[in-house]
Amino acid sequence: MKDFKTERRPQESQACETSTGRPGVGASEQLDARFLESLIGYNARRAALAVISVFLEGMAPFELRPVDFSVLSLIHHNPGVTARQLCNALGLLPPNMVGIINQFEQRGLLERRPHPSDRRAQGLHLTPQGHALMNEAESTARALEEGVAHRLSPKEQGTLKSLLRKIYL
Amino acid sequence: MKDFKTERRPQESQACETSTGRPGVGASEQLDARFLESLIGYNARRAALAVISVFLEGMAPFELRPVDFSVLSLIHHNPGVTARQLCNALGLLPPNMVGIINQFEQRGLLERRPHPSDRRAQGLHLTPQGHALMNEAESTARALEEGVAHRLSPKEQGTLKSLLRKIYL
DNA sequence: TATTGTTATACTCTATAACTATA
DNA sequence: TATAGTTATAGAGTATAACAATA
């Protein structure tokens, strides 16, 4: 009986836009984080955590964590996909995928069907409820995206995603 | 006796640059991940994981995880900083900071000194060995950065960091 | 009363080993 | 022999509660 994540707000670490670095601080105030802020990895992680925090809150009504949303979205757009394919696409390990899929099956959001050509595998398909939920959830995700990126113009948002892809592809 | 992370390669989930979305897949091949790839959060998390993977490997000689590097870098540039300040700056919780600092103290990289104005707190200072290690480690971090961002021009790298900061600040 | 550092502990996430059934 | 799915379990990461010393 696993109930859903209970409104955990992970202590959003405040900004720290330090610019006047003086060496002998020792007291309170802001810290000199200029070196860390010069690293792409640090900025990417901070941004990802900020977005995930918003996502976690906005998706709570659907009881979907980010990983849940990713899995369901891929099944939504790739009916008949196998668990193995989902693992490869999302960087998850098979043993950890089992529970995710079981949970969705118990919630009536998807069903396992025999795979047409490989009897070891099983094709995953959303139920009508699953499709309805994901239509709403993806719409919500788009709306949350706007909230997160409201300081960026549409062009900047495209640039950001393009540059990020150049990092991980 | 906690030994260091043993060469864990977290199964770098391959690209999935799908572009020809056809609805009835059901088989093998690449998946249609276009919706996920349209989300900033998804791209930021993927990029952060890719960078962290490189960072983890490149920092192994120093036995520094990303969080360790962040903590030591802030102490390096802010001598006398308190544990509480580090927690606020990095989004860590105090109980989890204790072990990190203890580990560094046992390795002879830093020392706790009495805080000049608050006897509850303690100022954190790197030892000469700590400063020497961080000089090398930060230099290595810069080099790793180049490997991660080699598909981006210097101007693009600046743009990326600037856009990411607009997300989380 | 509030805060710093700390201990103990619980929960979540991620990883490995081993099994089954099919290929 | 290799692969898809599964089970059990171990480990790392992250969270809460409560305490002593000090503000």
Short mmCIF file of C-alpha atoms (C1' of nucleotides) in Angstrom, two decimals:
data_model
loop_
_atom_site.label_atom_id
_atom_site.label_comp_id
_atom_site.label_asym_id
_atom_site.label_seq_id
_atom_site.Cartn_x
_atom_site.Cartn_y
_atom_site.Cartn_z
CA MET A 1 0.00 0.00 0.00
CA LYS A 2 2.09 2.89 -1.16
CA ASP A 3 0.47 6.26 -0.86
CA PHE A 4 1.55 9.23 -2.87
CA LYS A 5 4.27 11.70 -2.11
CA THR A 6 3.02 14.07 0.57
CA GLU A 7 3.65 17.66 -0.39
CA ARG A 8 7.37 17.51 0.12
CA ARG A 9 8.83 20.92 -0.54
CA PRO A 10 12.57 20.31 -0.85
CA GLN A 11 13.79 23.53 0.69
CA GLU A 12 14.36 25.51 -2.48
CA SER A 13 17.90 26.73 -1.99
CA GLN A 14 17.86 30.44 -2.52
CA ALA A 15 19.65 32.23 -5.25
CA CYS A 16 23.12 33.30 -4.17
CA GLU A 17 23.81 35.72 -7.01
CA THR A 18 27.05 36.86 -5.46
CA SER A 19 29.12 39.32 -7.39
CA THR A 20 31.24 41.27 -4.92
CA GLY A 21 33.69 38.58 -3.85
CA ARG A 22 35.61 39.63 -0.77
CA PRO A 23 37.89 36.97 0.63
CA GLY A 24 37.54 37.17 4.39
CA VAL A 25 33.81 36.74 4.85
CA GLY A 26 33.52 34.55 7.91
CA ALA A 27 30.08 35.88 8.85
CA SER A 28 26.58 35.80 7.43
CA GLU A 29 25.35 37.40 4.16
CA GLN A 30 25.66 35.91 0.69
CA LEU A 31 28.44 33.62 -0.40
CA ASP A 32 30.79 33.89 -3.33
CA ALA A 33 29.51 31.10 -5.58
CA ARG A 34 30.98 32.50 -8.76
CA PHE A 35 33.07 29.45 -9.52
CA LEU A 36 30.17 27.02 -9.19
CA GLU A 37 27.96 29.34 -11.21
CA SER A 38 30.53 29.26 -14.01
CA LEU A 39 29.94 25.52 -14.46
CA ILE A 40 27.28 24.25 -16.86
CA GLY A 41 26.62 21.19 -14.71
CA TYR A 42 25.88 23.27 -11.62
CA ASN A 43 23.47 25.52 -13.50
CA ALA A 44 21.78 22.60 -15.25
CA ARG A 45 21.25 20.75 -11.98
CA ARG A 46 19.89 23.84 -10.22
CA ALA A 47 17.53 24.51 -13.12
CA ALA A 48 16.40 20.89 -13.28
CA LEU A 49 15.67 20.88 -9.54
CA ALA A 50 13.67 24.11 -9.83
CA VAL A 51 11.59 22.74 -12.69
CA ILE A 52 11.07 19.40 -10.98
CA SER A 53 9.85 21.18 -7.86
CA VAL A 54 7.19 23.04 -9.87
CA PHE A 55 6.35 19.88 -11.79
CA LEU A 56 5.98 17.84 -8.61
CA GLU A 57 3.47 20.30 -7.23
CA GLY A 58 1.53 20.81 -10.44
CA MET A 59 1.26 17.10 -11.17
CA ALA A 60 0.16 16.17 -7.64
CA PRO A 61 -3.53 16.16 -8.65
CA PHE A 62 -2.70 13.42 -11.17
CA GLU A 63 -0.48 11.57 -8.67
CA LEU A 64 2.34 11.50 -11.20
CA ARG A 65 6.00 11.95 -10.34
CA PRO A 66 8.28 13.12 -13.15
CA VAL A 67 9.35 9.56 -13.91
CA ASP A 68 5.71 8.41 -13.95
CA PHE A 69 4.82 11.17 -16.37
CA SER A 70 7.71 10.28 -18.65
CA VAL A 71 6.76 6.61 -18.77
CA LEU A 72 3.06 7.26 -19.41
CA SER A 73 3.84 9.91 -22.02
CA LEU A 74 6.01 7.48 -23.97
CA ILE A 75 3.35 4.77 -23.83
CA HIS A 76 0.76 7.38 -24.79
CA HIS A 77 2.68 8.24 -27.97
CA ASN A 78 4.06 4.74 -28.62
CA PRO A 79 1.27 2.23 -28.04
CA GLY A 80 2.58 -1.31 -27.81
CA VAL A 81 5.98 -0.25 -26.52
CA THR A 82 7.79 -2.76 -24.30
CA ALA A 83 9.16 -2.21 -20.81
CA ARG A 84 12.66 -2.76 -22.13
CA GLN A 85 12.24 0.03 -24.68
CA LEU A 86 11.03 2.38 -21.96
CA CYS A 87 14.04 1.51 -19.82
CA ASN A 88 16.42 2.24 -22.69
CA ALA A 89 14.73 5.51 -23.59
CA LEU A 90 14.58 6.87 -20.05
CA GLY A 91 17.70 5.40 -18.47
CA LEU A 92 15.76 3.31 -15.95
CA LEU A 93 16.70 -0.21 -14.87
CA PRO A 94 14.26 -3.05 -15.53
CA PRO A 95 13.76 -4.00 -11.86
CA ASN A 96 12.67 -0.45 -11.11
CA MET A 97 10.29 -0.33 -14.05
CA VAL A 98 8.22 -3.25 -12.79
CA GLY A 99 6.75 -1.40 -9.84
CA ILE A 100 5.97 1.65 -11.93
CA ILE A 101 4.03 -0.39 -14.48
CA ASN A 102 2.28 -2.46 -11.80
CA GLN A 103 1.13 0.73 -10.12
CA PHE A 104 -0.37 2.02 -13.36
CA GLU A 105 -2.05 -1.29 -14.09
CA GLN A 106 -3.62 -1.31 -10.63
CA ARG A 107 -4.83 2.25 -11.20
CA GLY A 108 -6.46 1.15 -14.43
CA LEU A 109 -4.31 3.44 -16.56
CA LEU A 110 -2.66 0.80 -18.76
CA GLU A 111 -2.82 -2.84 -19.67
CA ARG A 112 -0.22 -5.43 -20.62
CA ARG A 113 -1.02 -7.26 -23.85
CA PRO A 114 0.81 -10.20 -25.42
CA HIS A 115 3.52 -8.99 -27.74
CA PRO A 116 2.63 -9.84 -31.38
CA SER A 117 5.99 -11.36 -32.28
CA ASP A 118 7.89 -12.07 -29.03
CA ARG A 119 6.21 -14.13 -26.36
CA ARG A 120 8.75 -13.04 -23.77
CA ALA A 121 7.76 -9.42 -24.09
CA GLN A 122 4.48 -7.62 -23.59
CA GLY A 123 3.06 -4.60 -25.35
CA LEU A 124 1.99 -1.74 -23.11
CA HIS A 125 -1.18 0.16 -23.99
CA LEU A 126 -3.00 2.93 -22.16
CA THR A 127 -6.63 2.33 -21.28
CA PRO A 128 -9.21 4.97 -22.24
CA GLN A 129 -8.81 6.34 -18.69
CA GLY A 130 -5.05 6.38 -19.21
CA HIS A 131 -5.34 8.32 -22.45
CA ALA A 132 -7.77 10.76 -20.87
CA LEU A 133 -5.45 11.31 -17.90
CA MET A 134 -2.44 11.89 -20.13
CA ASN A 135 -4.28 14.34 -22.34
CA GLU A 136 -4.95 16.40 -19.24
CA ALA A 137 -1.51 15.79 -17.75
CA GLU A 138 0.36 16.81 -20.88
CA SER A 139 -1.76 19.92 -21.15
CA THR A 140 -0.91 20.72 -17.54
CA ALA A 141 2.77 20.07 -18.21
CA ARG A 142 2.68 22.65 -21.00
CA ALA A 143 1.07 25.16 -18.67
CA LEU A 144 3.65 24.51 -15.92
CA GLU A 145 6.37 24.99 -18.52
CA GLU A 146 5.12 28.51 -19.09
CA GLY A 147 5.29 29.28 -15.39
CA VAL A 148 8.83 27.97 -15.09
CA ALA A 149 10.11 29.75 -18.20
CA HIS A 150 8.18 32.98 -17.85
CA ARG A 151 11.43 34.97 -17.77
CA LEU A 152 12.37 33.54 -21.19
CA SER A 153 10.95 34.59 -24.52
CA PRO A 154 9.63 31.82 -26.78
CA LYS A 155 12.75 32.16 -28.87
CA GLU A 156 14.97 31.88 -25.79
CA GLN A 157 13.07 28.78 -24.68
CA GLY A 158 13.80 27.16 -28.02
CA THR A 159 17.44 28.17 -27.82
CA LEU A 160 17.74 26.75 -24.31
CA LYS A 161 16.30 23.36 -25.29
CA SER A 162 18.48 23.25 -28.38
CA LEU A 163 21.64 23.98 -26.40
CA LEU A 164 20.73 21.43 -23.71
CA ARG A 165 20.27 18.77 -26.37
CA LYS A 166 23.75 19.52 -27.67
CA ILE A 167 25.03 18.60 -24.23
CA TYR A 168 23.39 15.21 -23.78
CA LEU A 169 23.07 13.94 -27.32
CA MET B 1 34.62 2.85 7.02
CA LYS B 2 32.96 4.17 3.93
CA ASP B 3 34.89 3.61 0.74
CA PHE B 4 34.39 5.66 -2.34
CA LYS B 5 31.89 5.19 -5.11
CA THR B 6 33.06 2.28 -7.27
CA GLU B 7 32.99 3.18 -10.93
CA ARG B 8 29.24 3.14 -11.23
CA ARG B 9 28.26 3.89 -14.79
CA PRO B 10 24.56 4.69 -14.62
CA GLN B 11 23.53 3.25 -17.92
CA GLU B 12 23.58 6.41 -19.98
CA SER B 13 20.21 6.30 -21.66
CA GLN B 14 20.82 6.69 -25.34
CA ALA B 15 19.63 9.55 -27.40
CA CYS B 16 16.22 8.82 -28.92
CA GLU B 17 16.18 11.62 -31.44
CA THR B 18 12.93 10.42 -32.96
CA SER B 19 11.44 12.52 -35.70
CA THR B 20 9.23 10.27 -37.83
CA GLY B 21 6.37 9.66 -35.44
CA ARG B 22 4.17 6.81 -36.65
CA PRO B 23 1.39 5.84 -34.28
CA GLY B 24 1.28 2.05 -34.37
CA VAL B 25 4.87 1.17 -33.47
CA GLY B 26 4.50 -1.87 -31.25
CA ALA B 27 7.92 -3.24 -32.16
CA SER B 28 11.53 -2.28 -31.63
CA GLU B 29 13.36 0.75 -33.08
CA GLN B 30 13.35 4.27 -31.68
CA LEU B 31 10.48 5.79 -29.78
CA ASP B 32 8.59 8.98 -30.39
CA ALA B 33 9.81 11.14 -27.50
CA ARG B 34 8.95 14.43 -29.11
CA PHE B 35 6.61 15.55 -26.35
CA LEU B 36 9.12 14.94 -23.58
CA GLU B 37 11.85 16.58 -25.63
CA SER B 38 9.67 19.69 -25.92
CA LEU B 39 9.84 20.19 -22.13
CA ILE B 40 12.62 22.26 -20.59
CA GLY B 41 12.63 20.16 -17.44
CA TYR B 42 13.21 16.94 -19.37
CA ASN B 43 16.09 18.42 -21.33
CA ALA B 44 17.62 20.05 -18.26
CA ARG B 45 17.52 16.81 -16.29
CA ARG B 46 19.02 14.81 -19.17
CA ALA B 47 21.79 17.37 -19.59
CA ALA B 48 22.47 17.49 -15.85
CA LEU B 49 22.73 13.69 -15.71
CA ALA B 50 25.13 13.65 -18.66
CA VAL B 51 27.36 16.28 -17.10
CA ILE B 52 27.25 14.62 -13.68
CA SER B 53 28.29 11.32 -15.25
CA VAL B 54 31.38 12.93 -16.78
CA PHE B 55 32.05 14.85 -13.59
CA LEU B 56 31.77 11.71 -11.45
CA GLU B 57 34.37 9.95 -13.55
CA GLY B 58 36.75 12.89 -13.86
CA MET B 59 36.63 13.69 -10.15
CA ALA B 60 37.16 10.09 -9.05
CA PRO B 61 40.92 10.65 -8.57
CA PHE B 62 40.05 13.32 -5.97
CA GLU B 63 37.33 11.16 -4.41
CA LEU B 64 34.86 14.02 -4.73
CA ARG B 65 31.21 13.61 -5.64
CA PRO B 66 29.46 16.65 -7.13
CA VAL B 67 28.06 17.63 -3.75
CA ASP B 68 31.49 17.26 -2.14
CA PHE B 69 33.02 19.46 -4.80
CA SER B 70 30.34 22.10 -4.33
CA VAL B 71 30.84 22.20 -0.56
CA LEU B 72 34.61 22.38 -0.74
CA SER B 73 34.52 24.98 -3.51
CA LEU B 74 32.31 27.25 -1.41
CA ILE B 75 34.58 26.88 1.63
CA HIS B 76 37.58 27.43 -0.64
CA HIS B 77 36.20 30.79 -1.79
CA ASN B 78 34.47 31.71 1.48
CA PRO B 79 36.81 30.85 4.36
CA GLY B 80 35.05 30.89 7.69
CA VAL B 81 31.67 30.01 6.23
CA THR B 82 29.30 28.10 8.52
CA ALA B 83 27.60 24.79 7.84
CA ARG B 84 24.25 26.54 7.92
CA GLN B 85 25.32 28.93 5.17
CA LEU B 86 26.47 26.01 3.04
CA CYS B 87 23.13 24.29 3.53
CA ASN B 88 21.24 27.40 2.46
CA ALA B 89 23.44 28.00 -0.57
CA LEU B 90 23.32 24.41 -1.86
CA GLY B 91 19.87 23.27 -0.78
CA LEU B 92 21.20 20.61 1.58
CA LEU B 93 19.72 19.75 4.95
CA PRO B 94 21.81 20.18 8.11
CA PRO B 95 21.72 16.51 9.17
CA ASN B 96 23.15 15.53 5.80
CA MET B 97 25.88 18.16 5.95
CA VAL B 98 27.38 16.76 9.14
CA GLY B 99 28.68 13.59 7.51
CA ILE B 100 30.12 15.48 4.56
CA ILE B 101 32.08 17.84 6.81
CA ASN B 102 33.21 15.03 9.13
CA GLN B 103 34.53 13.13 6.13
CA PHE B 104 36.58 16.11 4.99
CA GLU B 105 37.89 16.75 8.47
CA GLN B 106 39.00 13.12 8.76
CA ARG B 107 40.73 13.44 5.39
CA GLY B 108 42.57 16.47 6.65
CA LEU B 109 41.04 18.79 4.05
CA LEU B 110 39.34 21.24 6.42
CA GLU B 111 39.14 22.22 10.05
CA ARG B 112 36.37 23.57 12.27
CA ARG B 113 37.34 26.72 14.12
CA PRO B 114 35.33 28.58 16.76
CA HIS B 115 33.12 31.20 15.19
CA PRO B 116 34.34 34.70 16.09
CA SER B 117 30.95 36.08 17.12
CA ASP B 118 28.57 33.13 17.61
CA ARG B 119 29.61 30.34 19.93
CA ARG B 120 26.93 28.04 18.56
CA ALA B 121 28.45 28.09 15.09
CA GLN B 122 31.84 27.16 13.77
CA GLY B 123 33.83 28.64 10.94
CA LEU B 124 34.99 26.19 8.28
CA HIS B 125 38.46 26.63 6.80
CA LEU B 126 40.39 24.51 4.31
CA THR B 127 43.76 23.21 5.40
CA PRO B 128 46.76 23.78 3.09
CA GLN B 129 46.11 20.25 1.74
CA GLY B 130 42.47 21.23 1.20
CA HIS B 131 43.42 24.35 -0.72
CA ALA B 132 45.92 22.41 -2.81
CA LEU B 133 43.34 19.74 -3.62
CA MET B 134 40.72 22.30 -4.61
CA ASN B 135 43.12 24.20 -6.84
CA GLU B 136 43.65 20.98 -8.76
CA ALA B 137 40.01 19.92 -8.58
CA GLU B 138 38.69 23.24 -9.89
CA SER B 139 41.21 23.16 -12.68
CA THR B 140 40.02 19.65 -13.55
CA ALA B 141 36.39 20.78 -13.40
CA ARG B 142 37.16 23.46 -15.98
CA ALA B 143 38.77 20.87 -18.24
CA LEU B 144 35.81 18.48 -17.87
CA GLU B 145 33.52 21.36 -18.72
CA GLU B 146 35.25 21.68 -22.08
CA GLY B 147 34.70 18.00 -22.83
CA VAL B 148 31.03 18.18 -21.96
CA ALA B 149 30.36 21.36 -23.92
CA HIS B 150 32.63 20.70 -26.87
CA ARG B 151 29.67 20.96 -29.26
CA LEU B 152 28.98 24.51 -28.01
CA SER B 153 30.93 27.61 -28.92
CA PRO B 154 32.16 29.76 -26.03
CA LYS B 155 29.38 32.21 -26.81
CA GLU B 156 26.79 29.41 -26.76
CA GLN B 157 28.14 28.19 -23.42
CA GLY B 158 27.63 31.64 -21.96
CA THR B 159 24.14 31.83 -23.41
CA LEU B 160 23.24 28.44 -21.97
CA LYS B 161 24.37 29.32 -18.45
CA SER B 162 22.60 32.67 -18.65
CA LEU B 163 19.33 31.06 -19.76
CA LEU B 164 19.58 28.37 -17.08
CA ARG B 165 20.05 31.01 -14.41
CA LYS B 166 16.87 32.71 -15.61
CA ILE B 167 15.06 29.47 -14.80
CA TYR B 168 16.21 28.93 -11.24
CA LEU B 169 16.82 32.45 -9.96
"C1'" DT C 1 11.59 31.54 21.98
"C1'" DA C 2 14.69 30.81 17.98
"C1'" DT C 3 18.92 28.98 15.91
"C1'" DT C 4 23.42 25.96 15.20
"C1'" DG C 5 25.07 21.72 15.08
"C1'" DT C 6 24.14 17.01 15.94
"C1'" DT C 7 22.15 12.09 16.40
"C1'" DA C 8 19.01 8.74 15.09
"C1'" DT C 9 16.06 7.21 11.80
"C1'" DA C 10 12.77 6.68 7.93
"C1'" DC C 11 11.71 7.04 3.22
"C1'" DT C 12 12.81 7.24 -1.66
"C1'" DC C 13 15.71 6.35 -5.46
"C1'" DT C 14 18.90 3.58 -7.75
"C1'" DA C 15 21.72 -0.56 -8.39
"C1'" DT C 16 23.08 -5.74 -8.38
"C1'" DA C 17 22.19 -10.79 -8.31
"C1'" DA C 18 19.53 -14.37 -9.55
"C1'" DC C 19 15.46 -16.61 -11.35
"C1'" DT C 20 11.70 -17.99 -15.42
"C1'" DA C 21 10.27 -18.23 -19.85
"C1'" DT C 22 11.20 -17.54 -24.27
"C1'" DA C 23 14.40 -16.44 -28.38
"C1'" DT D 1 23.82 -18.50 -25.20
"C1'" DA D 2 21.21 -14.24 -24.97
"C1'" DT D 3 17.11 -11.46 -23.84
"C1'" DA D 4 12.36 -9.77 -21.47
"C1'" DG D 5 10.32 -9.59 -17.39
"C1'" DT D 6 10.44 -10.38 -12.57
"C1'" DT D 7 11.80 -10.90 -7.47
"C1'" DA D 8 14.52 -9.83 -3.60
"C1'" DT D 9 17.67 -6.96 -1.69
"C1'" DA D 10 21.47 -3.73 -1.05
"C1'" DG D 11 23.12 0.89 -1.23
"C1'" DA D 12 22.98 5.93 -1.89
"C1'" DG D 13 20.39 10.08 -1.46
"C1'" DT D 14 17.15 12.83 1.00
"C1'" DA D 15 13.71 13.65 4.51
"C1'" DT D 16 11.74 14.37 9.63
"C1'" DA D 17 12.03 14.41 14.84
"C1'" DA D 18 14.32 15.49 18.74
"C1'" DC D 19 18.17 17.02 21.55
"C1'" DA D 20 22.11 20.18 23.79
"C1'" DA D 21 24.35 24.49 23.63
"C1'" DT D 22 23.89 29.17 22.67
"C1'" DA D 23 21.55 33.49 20.91
#
